[in-house]
mmCIF file with all atom_site columns, C-alpha atoms in Angstrom:
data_model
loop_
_atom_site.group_PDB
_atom_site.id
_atom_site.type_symbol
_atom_site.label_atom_id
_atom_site.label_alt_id
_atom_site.label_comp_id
_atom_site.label_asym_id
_atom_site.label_entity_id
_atom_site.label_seq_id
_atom_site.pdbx_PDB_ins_code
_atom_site.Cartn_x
_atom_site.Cartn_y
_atom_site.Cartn_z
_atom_site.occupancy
_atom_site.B_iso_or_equiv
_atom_site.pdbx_formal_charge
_atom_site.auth_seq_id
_atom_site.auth_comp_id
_atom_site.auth_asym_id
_atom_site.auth_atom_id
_atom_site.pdbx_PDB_model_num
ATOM 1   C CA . UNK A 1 1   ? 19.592  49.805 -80.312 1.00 0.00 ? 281 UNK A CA 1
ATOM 2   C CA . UNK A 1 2   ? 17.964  46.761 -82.555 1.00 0.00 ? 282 UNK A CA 1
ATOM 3   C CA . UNK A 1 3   ? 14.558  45.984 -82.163 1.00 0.00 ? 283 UNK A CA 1
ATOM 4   C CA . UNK A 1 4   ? 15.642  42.578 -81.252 1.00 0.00 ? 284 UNK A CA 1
ATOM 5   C CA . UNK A 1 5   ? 17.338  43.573 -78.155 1.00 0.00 ? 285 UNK A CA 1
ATOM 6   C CA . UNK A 1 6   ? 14.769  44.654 -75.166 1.00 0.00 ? 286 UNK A CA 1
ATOM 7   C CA . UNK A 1 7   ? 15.149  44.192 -71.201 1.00 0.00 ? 287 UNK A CA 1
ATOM 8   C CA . UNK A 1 8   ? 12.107  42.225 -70.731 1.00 0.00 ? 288 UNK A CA 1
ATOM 9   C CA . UNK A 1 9   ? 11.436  39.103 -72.578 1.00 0.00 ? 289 UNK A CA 1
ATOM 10  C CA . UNK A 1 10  ? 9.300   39.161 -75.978 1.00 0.00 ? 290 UNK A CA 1
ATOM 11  C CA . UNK A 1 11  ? 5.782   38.822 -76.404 1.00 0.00 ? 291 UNK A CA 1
ATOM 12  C CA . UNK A 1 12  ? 3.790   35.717 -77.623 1.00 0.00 ? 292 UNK A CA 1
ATOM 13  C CA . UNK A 1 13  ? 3.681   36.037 -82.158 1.00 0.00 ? 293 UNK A CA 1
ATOM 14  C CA . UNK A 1 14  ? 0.585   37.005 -82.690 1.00 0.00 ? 294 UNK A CA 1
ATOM 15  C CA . UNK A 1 15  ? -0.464  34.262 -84.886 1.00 0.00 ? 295 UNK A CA 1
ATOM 16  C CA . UNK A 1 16  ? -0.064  31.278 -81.736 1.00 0.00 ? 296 UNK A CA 1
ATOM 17  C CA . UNK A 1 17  ? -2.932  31.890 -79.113 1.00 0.00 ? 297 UNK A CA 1
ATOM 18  C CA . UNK A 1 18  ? -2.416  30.974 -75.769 1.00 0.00 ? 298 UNK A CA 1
ATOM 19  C CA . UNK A 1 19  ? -5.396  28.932 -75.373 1.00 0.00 ? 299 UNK A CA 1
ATOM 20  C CA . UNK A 1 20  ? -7.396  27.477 -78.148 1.00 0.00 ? 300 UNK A CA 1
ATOM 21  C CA . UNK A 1 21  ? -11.446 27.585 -78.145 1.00 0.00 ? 301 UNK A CA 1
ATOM 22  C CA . UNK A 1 22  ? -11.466 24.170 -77.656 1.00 0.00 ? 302 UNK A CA 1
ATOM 23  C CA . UNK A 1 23  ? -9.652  24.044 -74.201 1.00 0.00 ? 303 UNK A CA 1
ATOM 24  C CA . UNK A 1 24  ? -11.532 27.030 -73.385 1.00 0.00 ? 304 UNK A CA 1
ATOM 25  C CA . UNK A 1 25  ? -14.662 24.901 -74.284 1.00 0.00 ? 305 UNK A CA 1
ATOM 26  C CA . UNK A 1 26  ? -13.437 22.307 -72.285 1.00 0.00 ? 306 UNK A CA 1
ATOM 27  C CA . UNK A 1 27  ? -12.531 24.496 -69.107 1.00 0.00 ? 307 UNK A CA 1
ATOM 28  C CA . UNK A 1 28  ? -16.307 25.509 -69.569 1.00 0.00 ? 308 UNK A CA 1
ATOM 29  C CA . UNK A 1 29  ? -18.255 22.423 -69.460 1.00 0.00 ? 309 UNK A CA 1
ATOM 30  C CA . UNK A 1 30  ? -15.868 21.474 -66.164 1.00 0.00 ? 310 UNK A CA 1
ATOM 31  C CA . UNK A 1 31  ? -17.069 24.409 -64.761 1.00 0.00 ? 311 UNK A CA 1
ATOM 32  C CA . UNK A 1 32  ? -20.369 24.065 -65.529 1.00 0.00 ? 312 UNK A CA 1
ATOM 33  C CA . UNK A 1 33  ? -20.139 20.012 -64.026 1.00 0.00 ? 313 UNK A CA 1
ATOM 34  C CA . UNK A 1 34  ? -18.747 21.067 -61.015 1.00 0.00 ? 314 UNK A CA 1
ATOM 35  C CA . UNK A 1 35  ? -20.903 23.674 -60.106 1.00 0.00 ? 315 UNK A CA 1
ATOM 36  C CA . UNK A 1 36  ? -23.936 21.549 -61.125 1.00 0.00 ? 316 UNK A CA 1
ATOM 37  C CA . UNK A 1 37  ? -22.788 18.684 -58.809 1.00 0.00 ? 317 UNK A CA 1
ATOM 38  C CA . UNK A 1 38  ? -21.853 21.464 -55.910 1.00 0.00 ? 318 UNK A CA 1
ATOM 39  C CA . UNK A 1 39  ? -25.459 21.802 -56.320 1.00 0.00 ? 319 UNK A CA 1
ATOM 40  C CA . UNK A 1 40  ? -26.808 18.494 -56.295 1.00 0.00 ? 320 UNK A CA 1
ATOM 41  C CA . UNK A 1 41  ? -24.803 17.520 -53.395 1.00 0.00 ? 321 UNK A CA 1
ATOM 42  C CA . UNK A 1 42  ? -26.160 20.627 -51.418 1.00 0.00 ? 322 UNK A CA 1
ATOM 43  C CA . UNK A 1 43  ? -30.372 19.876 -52.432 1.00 0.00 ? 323 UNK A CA 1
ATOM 44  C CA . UNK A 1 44  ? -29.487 16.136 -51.636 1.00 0.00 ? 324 UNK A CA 1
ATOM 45  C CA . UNK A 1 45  ? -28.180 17.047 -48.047 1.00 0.00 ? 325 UNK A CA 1
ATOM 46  C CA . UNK A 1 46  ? -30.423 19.636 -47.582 1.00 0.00 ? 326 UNK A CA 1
ATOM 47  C CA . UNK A 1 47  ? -33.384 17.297 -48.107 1.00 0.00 ? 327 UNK A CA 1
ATOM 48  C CA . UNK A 1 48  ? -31.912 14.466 -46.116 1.00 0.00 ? 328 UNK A CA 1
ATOM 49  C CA . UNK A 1 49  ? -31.501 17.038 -43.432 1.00 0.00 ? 329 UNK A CA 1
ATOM 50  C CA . UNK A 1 50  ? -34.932 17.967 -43.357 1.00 0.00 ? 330 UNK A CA 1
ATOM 51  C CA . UNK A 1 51  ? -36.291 14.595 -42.806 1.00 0.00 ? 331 UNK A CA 1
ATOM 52  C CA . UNK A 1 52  ? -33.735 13.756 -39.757 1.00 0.00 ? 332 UNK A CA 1
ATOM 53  C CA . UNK A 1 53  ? -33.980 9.654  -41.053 1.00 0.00 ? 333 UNK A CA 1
ATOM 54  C CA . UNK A 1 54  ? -35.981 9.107  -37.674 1.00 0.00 ? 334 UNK A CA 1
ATOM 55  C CA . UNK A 1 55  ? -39.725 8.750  -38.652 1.00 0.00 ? 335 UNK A CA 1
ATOM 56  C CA . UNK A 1 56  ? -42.451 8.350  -35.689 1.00 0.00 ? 336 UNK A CA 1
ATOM 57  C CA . UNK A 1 57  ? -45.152 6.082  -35.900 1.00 0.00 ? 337 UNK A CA 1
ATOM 58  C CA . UNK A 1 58  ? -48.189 6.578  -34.160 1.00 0.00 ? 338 UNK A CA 1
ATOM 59  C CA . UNK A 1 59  ? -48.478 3.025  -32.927 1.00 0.00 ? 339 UNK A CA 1
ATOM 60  C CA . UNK A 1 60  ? -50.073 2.306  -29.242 1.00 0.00 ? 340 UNK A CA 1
ATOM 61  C CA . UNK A 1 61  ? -47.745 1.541  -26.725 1.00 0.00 ? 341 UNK A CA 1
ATOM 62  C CA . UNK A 1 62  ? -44.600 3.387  -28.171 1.00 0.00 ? 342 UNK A CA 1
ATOM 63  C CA . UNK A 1 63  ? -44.302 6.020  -26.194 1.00 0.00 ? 343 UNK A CA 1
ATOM 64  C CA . UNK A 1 64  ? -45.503 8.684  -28.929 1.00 0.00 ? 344 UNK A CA 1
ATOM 65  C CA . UNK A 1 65  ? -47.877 11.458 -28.108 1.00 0.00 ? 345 UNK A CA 1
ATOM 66  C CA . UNK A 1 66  ? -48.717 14.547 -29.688 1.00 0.00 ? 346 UNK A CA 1
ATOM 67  C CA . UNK A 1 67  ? -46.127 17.998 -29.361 1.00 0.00 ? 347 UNK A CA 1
ATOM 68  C CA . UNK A 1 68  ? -47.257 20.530 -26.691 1.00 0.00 ? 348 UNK A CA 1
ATOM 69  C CA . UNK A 1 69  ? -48.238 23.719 -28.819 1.00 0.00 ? 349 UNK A CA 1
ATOM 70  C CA . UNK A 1 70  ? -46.948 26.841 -27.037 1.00 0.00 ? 350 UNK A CA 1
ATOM 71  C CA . UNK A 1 71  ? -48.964 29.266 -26.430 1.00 0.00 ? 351 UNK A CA 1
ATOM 72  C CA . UNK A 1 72  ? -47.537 32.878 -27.393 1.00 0.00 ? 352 UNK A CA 1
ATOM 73  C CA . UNK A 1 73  ? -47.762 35.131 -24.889 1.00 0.00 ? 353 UNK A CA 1
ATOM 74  C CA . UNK A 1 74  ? -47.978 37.914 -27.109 1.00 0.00 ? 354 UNK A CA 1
ATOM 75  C CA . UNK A 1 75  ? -48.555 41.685 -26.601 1.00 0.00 ? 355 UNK A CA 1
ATOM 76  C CA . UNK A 1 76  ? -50.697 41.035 -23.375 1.00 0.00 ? 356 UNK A CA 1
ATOM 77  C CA . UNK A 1 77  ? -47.457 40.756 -21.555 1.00 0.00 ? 357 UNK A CA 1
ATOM 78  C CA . UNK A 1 78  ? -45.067 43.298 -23.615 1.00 0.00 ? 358 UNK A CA 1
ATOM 79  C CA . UNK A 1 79  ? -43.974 40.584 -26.255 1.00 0.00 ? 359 UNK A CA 1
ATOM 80  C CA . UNK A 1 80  ? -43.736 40.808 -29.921 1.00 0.00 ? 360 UNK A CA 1
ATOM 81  C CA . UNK A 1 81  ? -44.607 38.142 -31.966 1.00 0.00 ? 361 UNK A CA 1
ATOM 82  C CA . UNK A 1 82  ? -41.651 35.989 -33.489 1.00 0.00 ? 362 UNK A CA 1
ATOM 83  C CA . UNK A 1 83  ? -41.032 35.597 -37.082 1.00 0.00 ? 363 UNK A CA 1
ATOM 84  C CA . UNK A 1 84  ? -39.025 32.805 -36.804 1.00 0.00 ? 364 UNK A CA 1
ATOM 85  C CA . UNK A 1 85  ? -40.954 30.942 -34.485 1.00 0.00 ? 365 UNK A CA 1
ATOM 86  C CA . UNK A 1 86  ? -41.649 27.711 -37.246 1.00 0.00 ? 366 UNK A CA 1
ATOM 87  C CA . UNK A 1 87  ? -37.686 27.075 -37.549 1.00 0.00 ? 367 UNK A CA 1
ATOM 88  C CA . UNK A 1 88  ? -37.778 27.075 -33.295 1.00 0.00 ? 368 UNK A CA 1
ATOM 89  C CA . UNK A 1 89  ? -40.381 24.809 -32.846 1.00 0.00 ? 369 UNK A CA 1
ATOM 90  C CA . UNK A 1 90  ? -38.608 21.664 -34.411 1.00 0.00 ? 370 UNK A CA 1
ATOM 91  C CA . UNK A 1 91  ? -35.514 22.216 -31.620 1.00 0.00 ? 371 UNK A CA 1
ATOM 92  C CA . UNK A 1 92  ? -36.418 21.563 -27.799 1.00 0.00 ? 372 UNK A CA 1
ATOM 93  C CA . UNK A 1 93  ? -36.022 25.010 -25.944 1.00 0.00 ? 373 UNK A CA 1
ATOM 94  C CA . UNK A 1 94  ? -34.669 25.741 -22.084 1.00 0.00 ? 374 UNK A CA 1
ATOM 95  C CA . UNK A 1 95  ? -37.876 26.104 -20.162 1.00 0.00 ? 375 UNK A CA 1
ATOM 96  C CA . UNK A 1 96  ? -37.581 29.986 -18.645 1.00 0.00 ? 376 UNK A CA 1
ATOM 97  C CA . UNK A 1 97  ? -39.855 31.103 -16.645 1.00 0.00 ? 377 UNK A CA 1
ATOM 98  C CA . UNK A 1 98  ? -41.226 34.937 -15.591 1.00 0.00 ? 378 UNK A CA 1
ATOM 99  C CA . UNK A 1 99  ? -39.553 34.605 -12.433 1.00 0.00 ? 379 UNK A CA 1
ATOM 100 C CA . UNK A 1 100 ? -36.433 33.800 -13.890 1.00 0.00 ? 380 UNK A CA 1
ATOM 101 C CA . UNK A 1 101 ? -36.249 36.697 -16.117 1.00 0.00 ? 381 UNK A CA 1
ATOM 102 C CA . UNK A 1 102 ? -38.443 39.548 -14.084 1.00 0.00 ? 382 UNK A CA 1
ATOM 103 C CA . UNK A 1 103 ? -34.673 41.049 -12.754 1.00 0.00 ? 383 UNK A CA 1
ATOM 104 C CA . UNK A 1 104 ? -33.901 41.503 -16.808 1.00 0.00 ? 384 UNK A CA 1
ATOM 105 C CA . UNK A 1 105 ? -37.076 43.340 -17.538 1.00 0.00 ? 385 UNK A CA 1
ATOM 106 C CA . UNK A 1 106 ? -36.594 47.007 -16.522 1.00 0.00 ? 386 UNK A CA 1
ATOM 107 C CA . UNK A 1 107 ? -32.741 46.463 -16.963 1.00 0.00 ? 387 UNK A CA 1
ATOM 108 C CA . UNK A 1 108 ? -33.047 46.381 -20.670 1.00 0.00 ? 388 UNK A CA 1
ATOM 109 C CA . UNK A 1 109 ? -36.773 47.582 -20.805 1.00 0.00 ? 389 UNK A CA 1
ATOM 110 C CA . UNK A 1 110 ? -37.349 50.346 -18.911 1.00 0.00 ? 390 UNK A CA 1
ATOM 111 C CA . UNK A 1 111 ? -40.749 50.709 -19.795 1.00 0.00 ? 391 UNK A CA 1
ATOM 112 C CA . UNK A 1 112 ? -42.710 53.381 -16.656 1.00 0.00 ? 392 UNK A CA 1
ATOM 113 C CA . UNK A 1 113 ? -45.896 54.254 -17.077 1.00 0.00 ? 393 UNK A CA 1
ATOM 114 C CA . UNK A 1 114 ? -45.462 57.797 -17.223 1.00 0.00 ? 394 UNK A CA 1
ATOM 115 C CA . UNK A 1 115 ? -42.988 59.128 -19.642 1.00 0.00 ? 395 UNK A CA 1
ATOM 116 C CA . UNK A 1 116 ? -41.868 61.904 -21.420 1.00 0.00 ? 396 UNK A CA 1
ATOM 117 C CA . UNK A 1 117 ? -42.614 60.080 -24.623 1.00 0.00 ? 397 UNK A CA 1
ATOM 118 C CA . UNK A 1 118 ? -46.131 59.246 -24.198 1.00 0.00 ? 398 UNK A CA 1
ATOM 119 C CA . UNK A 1 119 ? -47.598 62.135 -22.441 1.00 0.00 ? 399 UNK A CA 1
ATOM 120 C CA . UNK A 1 120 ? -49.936 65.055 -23.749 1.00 0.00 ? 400 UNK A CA 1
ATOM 121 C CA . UNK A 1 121 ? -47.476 67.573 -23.529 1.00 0.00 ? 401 UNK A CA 1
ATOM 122 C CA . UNK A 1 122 ? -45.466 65.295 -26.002 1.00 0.00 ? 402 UNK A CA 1
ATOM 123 C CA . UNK A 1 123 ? -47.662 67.280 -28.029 1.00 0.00 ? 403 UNK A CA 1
ATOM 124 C CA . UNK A 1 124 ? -47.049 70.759 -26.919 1.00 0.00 ? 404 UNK A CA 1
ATOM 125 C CA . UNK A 1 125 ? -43.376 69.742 -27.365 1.00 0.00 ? 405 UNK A CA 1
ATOM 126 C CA . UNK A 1 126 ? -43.802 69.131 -30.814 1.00 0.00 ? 406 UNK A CA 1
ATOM 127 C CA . UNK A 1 127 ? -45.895 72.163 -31.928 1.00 0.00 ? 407 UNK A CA 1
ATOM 128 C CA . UNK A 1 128 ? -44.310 74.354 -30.606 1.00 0.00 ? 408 UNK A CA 1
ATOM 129 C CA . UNK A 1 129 ? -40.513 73.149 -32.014 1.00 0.00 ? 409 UNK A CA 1
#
């Protein structure tokens, strides 16, 4: 058998590269504009975003008055503070009420007073294990 003859078709001659460094150059700086336009494009609309277009002014007579600050009702009542409560503020939120939630509570939270968790003989439990 010749070395001429194979099944599959011959290789590319060493001496002619496939692609040159200039196209690679060229592939690179497309890249590169692409991705830094991606980027622009997402800032831009991110910032627009932010400022919602609609700007109040605090003239008499147009109907603008100041945001109701909500109280947190905090660990008083059995609830943690929220993280994320900046990001919640700027959307208006369903007005729920205790009453409207008290069946939930010891559904999901059974929380009795006495409990095998936080007793003294939790204690015992543990000392002697």
């Amino acid at each position: 058998m010749a070395a001429d003859s194979c099944a599959y078709p011959p290789l590319l001659h060493p001496d002619h590269p496939v692609a040159t460094p200039t196209s690679r150059k060229k592939y690179l700086w497309l890249v590169t504009f692409a991705a830094s336009a991606a980027l622009i494009l997402c800032v831009a609309a991110f910032l627009s975003g932010s400022s919602s277009g609609a700007r109040r002014t605090d003239l008499p007579g147009n109907g603008a008055s100041e945001p109701r600050r909500r109280i947190s009702r905090g660990p008083a009542e059995g609830v943690s503070e929220k993280s994320s409560m900046g990001l919640l503020r700027s959307s208006p939120s369903y007005p729920w009420t205790n009453s409207m939630l008290l069946w939930q509570r010891t559904a999901f939270h059974f929380q009795p007073q006495k409990n095998w968790m936080n007793g003294q003989h939790l204690l015992l439990h543990l000392n002697t294990a």
